[in-house]
GROMACS .gro file of C-alpha atoms in nm:
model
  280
    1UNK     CA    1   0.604   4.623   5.321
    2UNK     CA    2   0.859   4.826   5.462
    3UNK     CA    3   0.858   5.113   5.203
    4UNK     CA    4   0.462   5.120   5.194
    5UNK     CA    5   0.502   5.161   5.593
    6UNK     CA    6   0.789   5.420   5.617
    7UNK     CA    7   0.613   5.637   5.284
    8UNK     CA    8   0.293   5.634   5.477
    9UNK     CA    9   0.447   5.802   5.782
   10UNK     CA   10   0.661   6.021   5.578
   11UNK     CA   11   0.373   6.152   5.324
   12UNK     CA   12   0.207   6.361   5.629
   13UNK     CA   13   0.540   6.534   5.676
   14UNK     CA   14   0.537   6.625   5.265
   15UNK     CA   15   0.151   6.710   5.274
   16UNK     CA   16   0.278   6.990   5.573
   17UNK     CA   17   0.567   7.114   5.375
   18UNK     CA   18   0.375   7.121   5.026
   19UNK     CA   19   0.039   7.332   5.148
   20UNK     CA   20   0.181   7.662   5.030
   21UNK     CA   21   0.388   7.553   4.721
   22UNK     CA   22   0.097   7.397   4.577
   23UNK     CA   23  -0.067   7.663   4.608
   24UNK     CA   24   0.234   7.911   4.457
   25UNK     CA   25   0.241   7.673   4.176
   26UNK     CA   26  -0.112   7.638   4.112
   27UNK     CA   27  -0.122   8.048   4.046
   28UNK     CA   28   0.184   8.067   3.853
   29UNK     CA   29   0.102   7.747   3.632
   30UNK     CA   30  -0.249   7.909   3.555
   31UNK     CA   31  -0.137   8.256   3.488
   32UNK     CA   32   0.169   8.113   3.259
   33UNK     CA   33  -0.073   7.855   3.074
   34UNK     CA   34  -0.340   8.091   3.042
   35UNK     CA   35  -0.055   8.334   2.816
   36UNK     CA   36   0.103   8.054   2.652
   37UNK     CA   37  -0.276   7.919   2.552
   38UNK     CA   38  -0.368   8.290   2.427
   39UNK     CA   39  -0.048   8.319   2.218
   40UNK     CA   40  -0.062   7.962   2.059
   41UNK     CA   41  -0.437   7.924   2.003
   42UNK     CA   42  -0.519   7.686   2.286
   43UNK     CA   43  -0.281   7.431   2.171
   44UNK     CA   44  -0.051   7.518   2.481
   45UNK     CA   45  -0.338   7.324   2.690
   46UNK     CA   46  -0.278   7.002   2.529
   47UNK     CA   47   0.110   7.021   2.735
   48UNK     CA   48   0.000   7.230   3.030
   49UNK     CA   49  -0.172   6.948   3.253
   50UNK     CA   50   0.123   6.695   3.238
   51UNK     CA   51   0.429   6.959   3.245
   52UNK     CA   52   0.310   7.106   3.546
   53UNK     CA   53   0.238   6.755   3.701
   54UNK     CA   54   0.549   6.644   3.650
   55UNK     CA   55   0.698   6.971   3.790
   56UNK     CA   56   0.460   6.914   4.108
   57UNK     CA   57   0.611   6.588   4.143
   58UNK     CA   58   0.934   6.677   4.127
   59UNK     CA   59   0.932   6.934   4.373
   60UNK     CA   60   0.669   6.725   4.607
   61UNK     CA   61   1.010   6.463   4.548
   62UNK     CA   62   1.233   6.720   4.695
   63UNK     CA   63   1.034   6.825   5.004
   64UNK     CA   64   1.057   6.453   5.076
   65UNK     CA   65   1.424   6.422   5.034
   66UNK     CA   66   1.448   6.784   5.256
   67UNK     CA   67   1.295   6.597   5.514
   68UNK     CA   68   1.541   6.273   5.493
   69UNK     CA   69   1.825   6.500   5.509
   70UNK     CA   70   1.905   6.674   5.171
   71UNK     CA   71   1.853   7.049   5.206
   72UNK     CA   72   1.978   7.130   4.885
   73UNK     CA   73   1.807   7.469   4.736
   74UNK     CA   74   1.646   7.334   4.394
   75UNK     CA   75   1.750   7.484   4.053
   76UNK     CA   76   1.412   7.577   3.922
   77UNK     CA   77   1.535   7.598   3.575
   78UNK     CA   78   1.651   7.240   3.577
   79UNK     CA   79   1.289   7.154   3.739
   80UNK     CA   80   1.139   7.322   3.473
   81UNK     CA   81   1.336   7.101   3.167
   82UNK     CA   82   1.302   6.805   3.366
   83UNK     CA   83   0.903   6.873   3.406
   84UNK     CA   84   0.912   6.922   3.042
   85UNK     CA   85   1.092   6.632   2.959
   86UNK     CA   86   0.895   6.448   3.212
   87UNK     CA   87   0.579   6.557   3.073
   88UNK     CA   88   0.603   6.505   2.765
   89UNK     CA   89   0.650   6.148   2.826
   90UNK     CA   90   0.387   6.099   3.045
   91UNK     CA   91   0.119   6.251   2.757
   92UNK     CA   92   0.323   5.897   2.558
   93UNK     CA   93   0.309   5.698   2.844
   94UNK     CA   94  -0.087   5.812   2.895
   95UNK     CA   95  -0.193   5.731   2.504
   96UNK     CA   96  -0.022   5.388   2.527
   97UNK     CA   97  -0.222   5.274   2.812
   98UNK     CA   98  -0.533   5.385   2.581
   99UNK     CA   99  -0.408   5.275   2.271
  100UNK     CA  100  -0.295   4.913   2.329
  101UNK     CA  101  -0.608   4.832   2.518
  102UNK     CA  102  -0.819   4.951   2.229
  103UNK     CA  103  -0.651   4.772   1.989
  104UNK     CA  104  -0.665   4.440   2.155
  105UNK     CA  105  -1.057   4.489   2.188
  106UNK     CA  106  -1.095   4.582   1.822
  107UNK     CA  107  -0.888   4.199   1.777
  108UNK     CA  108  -1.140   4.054   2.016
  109UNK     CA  109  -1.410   4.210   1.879
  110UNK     CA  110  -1.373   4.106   1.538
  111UNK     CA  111  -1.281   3.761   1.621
  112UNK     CA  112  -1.590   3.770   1.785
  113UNK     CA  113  -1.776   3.882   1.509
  114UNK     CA  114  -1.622   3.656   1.273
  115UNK     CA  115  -1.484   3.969   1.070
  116UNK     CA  116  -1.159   4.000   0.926
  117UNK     CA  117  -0.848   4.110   1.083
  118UNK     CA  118  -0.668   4.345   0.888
  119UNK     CA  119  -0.503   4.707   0.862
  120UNK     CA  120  -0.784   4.796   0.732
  121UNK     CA  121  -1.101   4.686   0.926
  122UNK     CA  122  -0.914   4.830   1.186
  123UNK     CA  123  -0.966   5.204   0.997
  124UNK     CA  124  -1.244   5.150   0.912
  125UNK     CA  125  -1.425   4.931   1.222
  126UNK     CA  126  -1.847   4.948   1.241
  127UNK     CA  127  -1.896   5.162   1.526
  128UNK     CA  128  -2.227   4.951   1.571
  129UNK     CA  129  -2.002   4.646   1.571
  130UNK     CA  130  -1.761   4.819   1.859
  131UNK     CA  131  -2.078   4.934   2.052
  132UNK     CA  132  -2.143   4.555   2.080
  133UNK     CA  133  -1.937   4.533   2.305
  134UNK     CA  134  -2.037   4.400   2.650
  135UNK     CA  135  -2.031   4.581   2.981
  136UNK     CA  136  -1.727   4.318   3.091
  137UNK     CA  137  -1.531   4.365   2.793
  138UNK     CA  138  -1.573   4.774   2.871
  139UNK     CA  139  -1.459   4.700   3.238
  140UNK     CA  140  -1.170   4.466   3.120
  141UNK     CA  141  -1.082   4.736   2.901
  142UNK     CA  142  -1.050   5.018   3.146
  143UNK     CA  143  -0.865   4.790   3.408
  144UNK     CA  144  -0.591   4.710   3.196
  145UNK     CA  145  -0.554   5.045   3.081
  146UNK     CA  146  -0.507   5.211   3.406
  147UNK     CA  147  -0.278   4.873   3.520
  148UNK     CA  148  -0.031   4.947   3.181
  149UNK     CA  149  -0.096   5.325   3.297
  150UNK     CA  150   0.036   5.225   3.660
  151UNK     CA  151   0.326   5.001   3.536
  152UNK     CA  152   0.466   5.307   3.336
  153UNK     CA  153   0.461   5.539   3.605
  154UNK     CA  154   0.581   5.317   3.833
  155UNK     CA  155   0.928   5.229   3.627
  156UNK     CA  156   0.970   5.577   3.593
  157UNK     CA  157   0.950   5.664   3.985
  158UNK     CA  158   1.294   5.605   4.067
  159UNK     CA  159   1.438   5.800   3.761
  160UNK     CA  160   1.190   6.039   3.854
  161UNK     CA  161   1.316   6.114   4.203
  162UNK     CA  162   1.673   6.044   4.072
  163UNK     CA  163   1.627   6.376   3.869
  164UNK     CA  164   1.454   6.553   4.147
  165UNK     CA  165   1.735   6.500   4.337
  166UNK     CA  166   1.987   6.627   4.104
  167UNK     CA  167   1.780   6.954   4.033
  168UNK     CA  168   1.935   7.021   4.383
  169UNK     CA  169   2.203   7.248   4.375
  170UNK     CA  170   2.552   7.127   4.342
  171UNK     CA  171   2.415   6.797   4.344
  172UNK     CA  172   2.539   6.508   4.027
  173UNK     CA  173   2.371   6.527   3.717
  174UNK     CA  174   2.101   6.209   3.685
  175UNK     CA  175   2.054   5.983   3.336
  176UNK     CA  176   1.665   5.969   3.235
  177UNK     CA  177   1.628   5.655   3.303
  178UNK     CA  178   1.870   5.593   3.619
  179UNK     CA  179   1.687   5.315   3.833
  180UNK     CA  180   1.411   5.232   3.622
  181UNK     CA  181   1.189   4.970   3.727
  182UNK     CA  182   1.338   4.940   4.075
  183UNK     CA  183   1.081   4.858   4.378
  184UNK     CA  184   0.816   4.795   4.129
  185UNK     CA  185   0.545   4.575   4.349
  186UNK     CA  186   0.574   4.788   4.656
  187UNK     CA  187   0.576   5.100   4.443
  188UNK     CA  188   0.267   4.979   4.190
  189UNK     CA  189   0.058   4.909   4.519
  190UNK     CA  190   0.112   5.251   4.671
  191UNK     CA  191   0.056   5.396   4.306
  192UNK     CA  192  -0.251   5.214   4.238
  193UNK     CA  193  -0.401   5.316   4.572
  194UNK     CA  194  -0.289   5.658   4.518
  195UNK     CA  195  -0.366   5.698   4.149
  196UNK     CA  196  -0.742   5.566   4.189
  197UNK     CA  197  -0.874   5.756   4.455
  198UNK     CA  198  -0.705   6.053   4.335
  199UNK     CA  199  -1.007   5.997   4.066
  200UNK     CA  200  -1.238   6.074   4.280
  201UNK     CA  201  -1.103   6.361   4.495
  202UNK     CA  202  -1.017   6.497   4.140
  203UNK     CA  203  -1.369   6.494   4.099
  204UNK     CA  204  -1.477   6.590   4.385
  205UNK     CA  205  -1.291   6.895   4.389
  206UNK     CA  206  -1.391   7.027   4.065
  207UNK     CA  207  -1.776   6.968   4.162
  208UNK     CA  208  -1.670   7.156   4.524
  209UNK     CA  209  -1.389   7.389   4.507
  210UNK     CA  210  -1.360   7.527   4.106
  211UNK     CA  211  -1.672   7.519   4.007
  212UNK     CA  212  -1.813   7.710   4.342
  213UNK     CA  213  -1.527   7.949   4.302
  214UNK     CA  214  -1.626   7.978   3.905
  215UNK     CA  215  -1.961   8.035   4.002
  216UNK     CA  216  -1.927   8.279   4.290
  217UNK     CA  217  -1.675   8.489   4.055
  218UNK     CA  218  -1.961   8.513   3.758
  219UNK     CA  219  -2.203   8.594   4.063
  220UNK     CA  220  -1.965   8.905   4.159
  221UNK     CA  221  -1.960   9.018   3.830
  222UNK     CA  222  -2.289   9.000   3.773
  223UNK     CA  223  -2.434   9.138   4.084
  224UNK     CA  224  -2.172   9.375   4.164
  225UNK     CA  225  -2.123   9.212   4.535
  226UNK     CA  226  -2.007   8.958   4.773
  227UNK     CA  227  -2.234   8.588   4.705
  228UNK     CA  228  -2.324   8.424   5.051
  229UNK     CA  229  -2.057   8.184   5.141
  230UNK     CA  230  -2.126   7.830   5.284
  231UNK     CA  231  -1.892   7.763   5.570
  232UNK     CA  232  -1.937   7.380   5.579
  233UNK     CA  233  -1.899   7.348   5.166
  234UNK     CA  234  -1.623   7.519   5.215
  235UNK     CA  235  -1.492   7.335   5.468
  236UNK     CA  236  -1.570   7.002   5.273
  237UNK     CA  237  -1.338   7.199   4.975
  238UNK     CA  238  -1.092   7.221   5.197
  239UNK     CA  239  -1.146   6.857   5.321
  240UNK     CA  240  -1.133   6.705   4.964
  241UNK     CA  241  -0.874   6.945   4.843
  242UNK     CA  242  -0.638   6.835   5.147
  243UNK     CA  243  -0.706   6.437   5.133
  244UNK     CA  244  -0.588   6.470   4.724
  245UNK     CA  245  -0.267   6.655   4.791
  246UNK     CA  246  -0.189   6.369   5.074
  247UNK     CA  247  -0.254   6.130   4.794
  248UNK     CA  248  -0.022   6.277   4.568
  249UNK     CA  249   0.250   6.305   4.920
  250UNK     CA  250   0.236   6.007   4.962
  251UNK     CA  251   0.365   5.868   4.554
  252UNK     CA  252   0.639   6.164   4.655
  253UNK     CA  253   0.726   6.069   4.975
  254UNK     CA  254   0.722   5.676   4.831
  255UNK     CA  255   0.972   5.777   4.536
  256UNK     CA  256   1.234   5.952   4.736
  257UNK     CA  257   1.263   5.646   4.975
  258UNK     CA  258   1.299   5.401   4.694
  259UNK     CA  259   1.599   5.617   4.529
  260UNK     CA  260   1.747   5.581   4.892
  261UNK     CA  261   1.674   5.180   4.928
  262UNK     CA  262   1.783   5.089   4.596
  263UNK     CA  263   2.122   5.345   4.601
  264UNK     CA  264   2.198   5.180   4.923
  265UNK     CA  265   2.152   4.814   4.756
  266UNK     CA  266   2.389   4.948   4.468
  267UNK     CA  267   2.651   5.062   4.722
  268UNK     CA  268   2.601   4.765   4.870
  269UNK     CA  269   2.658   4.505   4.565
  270UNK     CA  270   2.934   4.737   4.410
  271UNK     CA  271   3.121   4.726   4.845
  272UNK     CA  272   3.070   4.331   4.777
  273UNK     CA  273   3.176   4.281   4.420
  274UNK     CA  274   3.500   4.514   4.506
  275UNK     CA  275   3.566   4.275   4.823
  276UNK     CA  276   3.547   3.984   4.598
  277UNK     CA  277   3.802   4.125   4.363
  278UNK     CA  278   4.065   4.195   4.655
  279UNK     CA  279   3.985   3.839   4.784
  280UNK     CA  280   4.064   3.689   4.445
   0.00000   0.00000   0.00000
Protein backbone atom coordinates (compact mmCIF):
# COMPACT_ATOMS: atom_id res chain seq x y z
CA UNK A 1 0.00 0.00 0.00
CA UNK A 2 2.68 2.20 0.77
CA UNK A 3 4.53 2.13 -2.62
CA UNK A 4 1.12 2.40 -4.62
CA UNK A 5 0.57 5.64 -2.30
CA UNK A 6 4.07 7.31 -2.42
CA UNK A 7 4.31 6.34 -6.66
CA UNK A 8 0.99 8.01 -7.02
CA UNK A 9 2.20 11.30 -5.51
CA UNK A 10 5.50 11.04 -7.11
CA UNK A 11 4.20 10.18 -10.86
CA UNK A 12 2.79 13.97 -11.16
CA UNK A 13 6.28 15.21 -10.37
CA UNK A 14 7.72 12.71 -13.44
CA UNK A 15 4.68 13.62 -15.78
CA UNK A 16 6.12 17.61 -15.17
CA UNK A 17 9.68 16.72 -15.75
CA UNK A 18 8.96 14.27 -18.82
CA UNK A 19 6.56 16.82 -21.05
CA UNK A 20 9.46 17.99 -23.18
CA UNK A 21 11.65 14.79 -23.34
CA UNK A 22 8.86 12.90 -24.62
CA UNK A 23 8.43 14.99 -26.92
CA UNK A 24 12.47 15.25 -27.96
CA UNK A 25 12.31 11.58 -28.10
CA UNK A 26 9.26 11.13 -29.96
CA UNK A 27 11.01 13.32 -33.02
CA UNK A 28 14.28 11.76 -32.82
CA UNK A 29 12.85 8.06 -32.51
CA UNK A 30 10.65 8.81 -35.69
CA UNK A 31 13.23 10.49 -37.77
CA UNK A 32 15.92 7.59 -36.76
CA UNK A 33 13.26 4.70 -37.40
CA UNK A 34 11.97 6.20 -40.37
CA UNK A 35 16.05 5.87 -41.91
CA UNK A 36 16.73 2.69 -40.35
CA UNK A 37 13.13 1.33 -41.91
CA UNK A 38 14.18 2.88 -45.47
CA UNK A 39 17.64 1.26 -45.37
CA UNK A 40 16.50 -2.26 -44.12
CA UNK A 41 13.22 -2.65 -46.03
CA UNK A 42 10.78 -2.02 -43.19
CA UNK A 43 12.12 -4.72 -41.11
CA UNK A 44 13.66 -1.99 -38.70
CA UNK A 45 9.80 -1.47 -37.59
CA UNK A 46 9.44 -4.83 -36.21
CA UNK A 47 12.36 -3.44 -33.23
CA UNK A 48 11.46 0.23 -33.31
CA UNK A 49 8.22 0.19 -31.00
CA UNK A 50 9.80 -1.79 -28.06
CA UNK A 51 13.54 -0.24 -28.23
CA UNK A 52 12.29 3.08 -27.93
CA UNK A 53 9.82 2.00 -25.11
CA UNK A 54 12.21 0.66 -23.21
CA UNK A 55 14.47 3.74 -23.73
CA UNK A 56 11.31 5.94 -22.60
CA UNK A 57 11.21 3.96 -19.59
CA UNK A 58 14.44 4.18 -18.70
CA UNK A 59 14.81 7.72 -18.87
CA UNK A 60 11.03 8.31 -17.39
CA UNK A 61 13.11 5.90 -14.43
CA UNK A 62 15.71 8.53 -14.12
CA UNK A 63 13.57 11.69 -13.89
CA UNK A 64 12.07 9.78 -10.97
CA UNK A 65 15.26 8.99 -9.26
CA UNK A 66 16.34 13.00 -10.12
CA UNK A 67 13.56 13.84 -8.11
CA UNK A 68 14.45 11.38 -4.99
CA UNK A 69 17.81 12.78 -4.98
CA UNK A 70 20.12 11.31 -7.74
CA UNK A 71 21.10 14.05 -10.16
CA UNK A 72 23.37 12.08 -12.01
CA UNK A 73 23.66 13.30 -15.89
CA UNK A 74 22.62 9.96 -17.86
CA UNK A 75 25.05 8.29 -20.36
CA UNK A 76 22.82 8.17 -23.37
CA UNK A 77 24.91 5.60 -25.00
CA UNK A 78 24.46 3.19 -22.14
CA UNK A 79 20.52 4.11 -22.37
CA UNK A 80 20.60 3.31 -25.76
CA UNK A 81 22.24 -0.58 -25.24
CA UNK A 82 20.20 -0.99 -22.32
CA UNK A 83 16.90 0.06 -24.43
CA UNK A 84 18.14 -2.37 -26.89
CA UNK A 85 18.75 -5.03 -24.67
CA UNK A 86 15.61 -4.18 -22.92
CA UNK A 87 13.66 -4.27 -25.98
CA UNK A 88 14.48 -6.96 -27.38
CA UNK A 89 13.28 -8.86 -24.51
CA UNK A 90 10.20 -7.33 -24.14
CA UNK A 91 9.25 -8.31 -28.14
CA UNK A 92 10.12 -12.28 -26.09
CA UNK A 93 8.42 -11.41 -23.17
CA UNK A 94 5.29 -10.00 -25.50
CA UNK A 95 5.07 -13.39 -27.84
CA UNK A 96 5.11 -15.58 -24.69
CA UNK A 97 2.14 -14.03 -23.21
CA UNK A 98 0.49 -14.82 -26.81
CA UNK A 99 1.97 -17.96 -27.36
CA UNK A 100 1.33 -19.97 -24.16
CA UNK A 101 -2.25 -18.85 -24.02
CA UNK A 102 -2.83 -20.09 -27.53
CA UNK A 103 -1.45 -23.20 -27.02
CA UNK A 104 -3.38 -24.10 -23.97
CA UNK A 105 -6.69 -23.24 -25.97
CA UNK A 106 -5.66 -25.36 -28.95
CA UNK A 107 -5.28 -28.36 -25.78
CA UNK A 108 -8.72 -27.31 -24.63
CA UNK A 109 -10.07 -27.13 -27.75
CA UNK A 110 -9.27 -30.41 -28.96
CA UNK A 111 -10.09 -32.10 -25.81
CA UNK A 112 -13.19 -30.58 -26.37
CA UNK A 113 -13.62 -31.78 -29.64
CA UNK A 114 -12.57 -35.16 -28.88
CA UNK A 115 -9.54 -34.74 -31.43
CA UNK A 116 -6.19 -35.86 -30.93
CA UNK A 117 -3.45 -34.20 -29.19
CA UNK A 118 -0.40 -34.27 -30.99
CA UNK A 119 2.59 -32.21 -32.66
CA UNK A 120 0.84 -32.40 -35.37
CA UNK A 121 -2.89 -31.43 -35.02
CA UNK A 122 -1.37 -28.67 -33.47
CA UNK A 123 0.21 -27.61 -37.25
CA UNK A 124 -2.22 -28.40 -38.76
CA UNK A 125 -5.52 -27.36 -36.37
CA UNK A 126 -9.19 -26.79 -38.40
CA UNK A 127 -9.50 -23.21 -38.28
CA UNK A 128 -13.37 -24.00 -38.26
CA UNK A 129 -12.65 -26.16 -35.23
CA UNK A 130 -10.61 -23.04 -33.45
CA UNK A 131 -13.43 -20.60 -34.54
CA UNK A 132 -15.61 -22.81 -32.27
CA UNK A 133 -14.50 -21.42 -29.78
CA UNK A 134 -16.84 -19.61 -27.35
CA UNK A 135 -16.93 -15.95 -26.48
CA UNK A 136 -15.64 -17.06 -22.68
CA UNK A 137 -12.94 -19.14 -23.83
CA UNK A 138 -11.85 -15.85 -26.17
CA UNK A 139 -12.14 -13.66 -22.94
CA UNK A 140 -10.25 -16.28 -20.77
CA UNK A 141 -7.80 -16.24 -23.39
CA UNK A 142 -7.03 -12.58 -23.56
CA UNK A 143 -7.04 -12.23 -19.64
CA UNK A 144 -4.40 -14.55 -19.09
CA UNK A 145 -2.41 -13.26 -21.73
CA UNK A 146 -2.19 -9.76 -20.61
CA UNK A 147 -1.87 -11.28 -16.66
CA UNK A 148 1.49 -13.53 -17.99
CA UNK A 149 2.15 -10.14 -20.02
CA UNK A 150 1.93 -8.16 -16.56
CA UNK A 151 3.88 -10.77 -14.48
CA UNK A 152 6.88 -10.38 -16.96
CA UNK A 153 7.07 -6.83 -16.85
CA UNK A 154 6.60 -6.66 -13.48
CA UNK A 155 9.82 -9.04 -12.49
CA UNK A 156 11.70 -7.05 -14.72
CA UNK A 157 10.83 -3.52 -13.01
CA UNK A 158 13.37 -3.54 -10.49
CA UNK A 159 16.24 -4.68 -12.88
CA UNK A 160 14.81 -2.23 -15.04
CA UNK A 161 15.28 0.79 -12.81
CA UNK A 162 18.47 -0.91 -11.43
CA UNK A 163 19.95 -0.24 -14.99
CA UNK A 164 18.42 3.14 -15.29
CA UNK A 165 20.16 4.01 -12.45
CA UNK A 166 23.50 2.90 -13.45
CA UNK A 167 23.20 4.65 -16.96
CA UNK A 168 23.90 7.62 -14.53
CA UNK A 169 27.18 8.84 -14.74
CA UNK A 170 29.83 7.54 -12.49
CA UNK A 171 27.28 5.50 -11.02
CA UNK A 172 28.04 1.14 -10.50
CA UNK A 173 27.47 -0.95 -13.28
CA UNK A 174 23.90 -3.07 -12.75
CA UNK A 175 23.51 -7.14 -13.63
CA UNK A 176 20.32 -7.70 -16.02
CA UNK A 177 18.54 -9.22 -13.79
CA UNK A 178 19.55 -7.42 -10.33
CA UNK A 179 16.25 -7.49 -8.15
CA UNK A 180 14.07 -9.42 -10.22
CA UNK A 181 10.78 -10.17 -8.98
CA UNK A 182 11.03 -7.86 -5.98
CA UNK A 183 7.64 -5.92 -4.88
CA UNK A 184 5.74 -8.01 -7.25
CA UNK A 185 1.88 -7.59 -5.82
CA UNK A 186 2.18 -3.91 -5.20
CA UNK A 187 4.05 -3.47 -8.46
CA UNK A 188 1.53 -5.94 -10.70
CA UNK A 189 -1.46 -3.76 -9.28
CA UNK A 190 0.00 -0.42 -10.29
CA UNK A 191 1.08 -2.19 -13.67
CA UNK A 192 -2.17 -3.66 -14.40
CA UNK A 193 -3.95 -0.36 -13.76
CA UNK A 194 -1.44 1.38 -15.74
CA UNK A 195 -0.97 -1.08 -18.57
CA UNK A 196 -4.89 -1.36 -19.30
CA UNK A 197 -5.98 1.98 -19.55
CA UNK A 198 -2.97 2.89 -21.35
CA UNK A 199 -5.13 0.72 -24.06
CA UNK A 200 -7.40 3.01 -24.39
CA UNK A 201 -5.63 6.40 -24.27
CA UNK A 202 -3.37 4.55 -26.87
CA UNK A 203 -6.35 4.49 -28.79
CA UNK A 204 -7.66 7.35 -28.20
CA UNK A 205 -4.81 9.24 -29.22
CA UNK A 206 -4.28 7.74 -32.50
CA UNK A 207 -8.14 8.36 -33.39
CA UNK A 208 -7.41 12.24 -31.90
CA UNK A 209 -3.97 13.42 -32.13
CA UNK A 210 -2.08 11.28 -35.29
CA UNK A 211 -4.57 10.71 -37.33
CA UNK A 212 -5.92 14.59 -37.22
CA UNK A 213 -2.34 15.65 -37.61
CA UNK A 214 -2.03 12.91 -40.66
CA UNK A 215 -4.98 14.26 -42.05
CA UNK A 216 -4.46 18.00 -41.71
CA UNK A 217 -0.77 17.42 -43.25
CA UNK A 218 -2.39 15.55 -46.56
CA UNK A 219 -4.98 18.56 -46.42
CA UNK A 220 -1.90 21.14 -46.68
CA UNK A 221 -0.51 19.39 -49.35
CA UNK A 222 -3.30 19.09 -51.16
CA UNK A 223 -4.84 22.44 -50.87
CA UNK A 224 -1.80 24.40 -50.64
CA UNK A 225 -3.02 26.10 -47.13
CA UNK A 226 -3.68 26.14 -43.53
CA UNK A 227 -6.99 23.38 -42.67
CA UNK A 228 -9.37 24.98 -39.97
CA UNK A 229 -8.26 23.89 -36.62
CA UNK A 230 -10.68 22.71 -33.83
CA UNK A 231 -9.68 24.25 -30.56
CA UNK A 232 -11.65 21.85 -28.28
CA UNK A 233 -10.34 18.50 -30.37
CA UNK A 234 -7.37 19.78 -29.84
CA UNK A 235 -7.65 20.39 -26.51
CA UNK A 236 -9.17 16.80 -25.94
CA UNK A 237 -5.55 15.67 -27.87
CA UNK A 238 -3.90 17.30 -25.49
CA UNK A 239 -6.18 15.90 -22.68
CA UNK A 240 -5.73 12.21 -23.80
CA UNK A 241 -2.17 12.67 -24.81
CA UNK A 242 -1.37 14.06 -21.14
CA UNK A 243 -3.55 11.41 -19.02
CA UNK A 244 -1.29 8.46 -21.11
CA UNK A 245 2.09 9.93 -20.35
CA UNK A 246 0.85 10.14 -16.45
CA UNK A 247 0.05 6.52 -16.92
CA UNK A 248 3.28 5.60 -18.10
CA UNK A 249 4.83 8.23 -14.85
CA UNK A 250 3.38 6.61 -12.76
CA UNK A 251 5.03 2.53 -13.71
CA UNK A 252 8.37 5.03 -13.67
CA UNK A 253 7.88 6.75 -10.72
CA UNK A 254 6.63 3.10 -9.09
CA UNK A 255 10.01 1.36 -10.32
CA UNK A 256 12.48 3.81 -8.97
CA UNK A 257 10.85 3.59 -5.44
CA UNK A 258 10.91 -0.15 -5.39
CA UNK A 259 14.85 -0.21 -6.32
CA UNK A 260 15.03 2.18 -3.19
CA UNK A 261 12.67 -0.12 -0.77
CA UNK A 262 14.13 -3.29 -1.66
CA UNK A 263 18.13 -1.83 -1.63
CA UNK A 264 17.25 -0.54 1.72
CA UNK A 265 15.80 -4.16 2.83
CA UNK A 266 19.20 -5.62 1.39
CA UNK A 267 21.27 -3.16 3.45
CA UNK A 268 19.22 -3.95 5.99
CA UNK A 269 19.48 -7.99 6.09
CA UNK A 270 23.25 -7.85 5.00
CA UNK A 271 23.67 -4.78 8.59
CA UNK A 272 21.80 -7.84 10.46
CA UNK A 273 23.48 -10.93 9.14
CA UNK A 274 27.02 -9.00 9.73
CA UNK A 275 25.78 -8.22 13.48
CA UNK A 276 25.03 -11.80 13.89
CA UNK A 277 28.46 -12.84 12.81
CA UNK A 278 30.26 -10.38 15.38
CA UNK A 279 27.77 -11.68 18.05
CA UNK A 280 28.76 -15.27 17.35
Amino acid sequence: MELLVKSFFLSFGVFGRMILPMIAISAVSGIVWGMLSAVTGGYASILSGPITAAFTSLFGIRAALSLMGDHRRPGYQILTLYSILFGIFFIIAKNVAIVIPDFVTAIYTHWKYGEAISLTSFVNTDKLLMSAIGYQELTLQAVVSFAIYVAICVIMVVPLASVARSAGRGAKSAGFFDGAGRSFIPLFCIFSVSIFFQFFFGLLSVLMVSLPIALALVSMLITQSLPDLDHIRILQGLAVSGGLLWLQSWTWAAAALALVKNEKITEQQHSAAATQEVTA
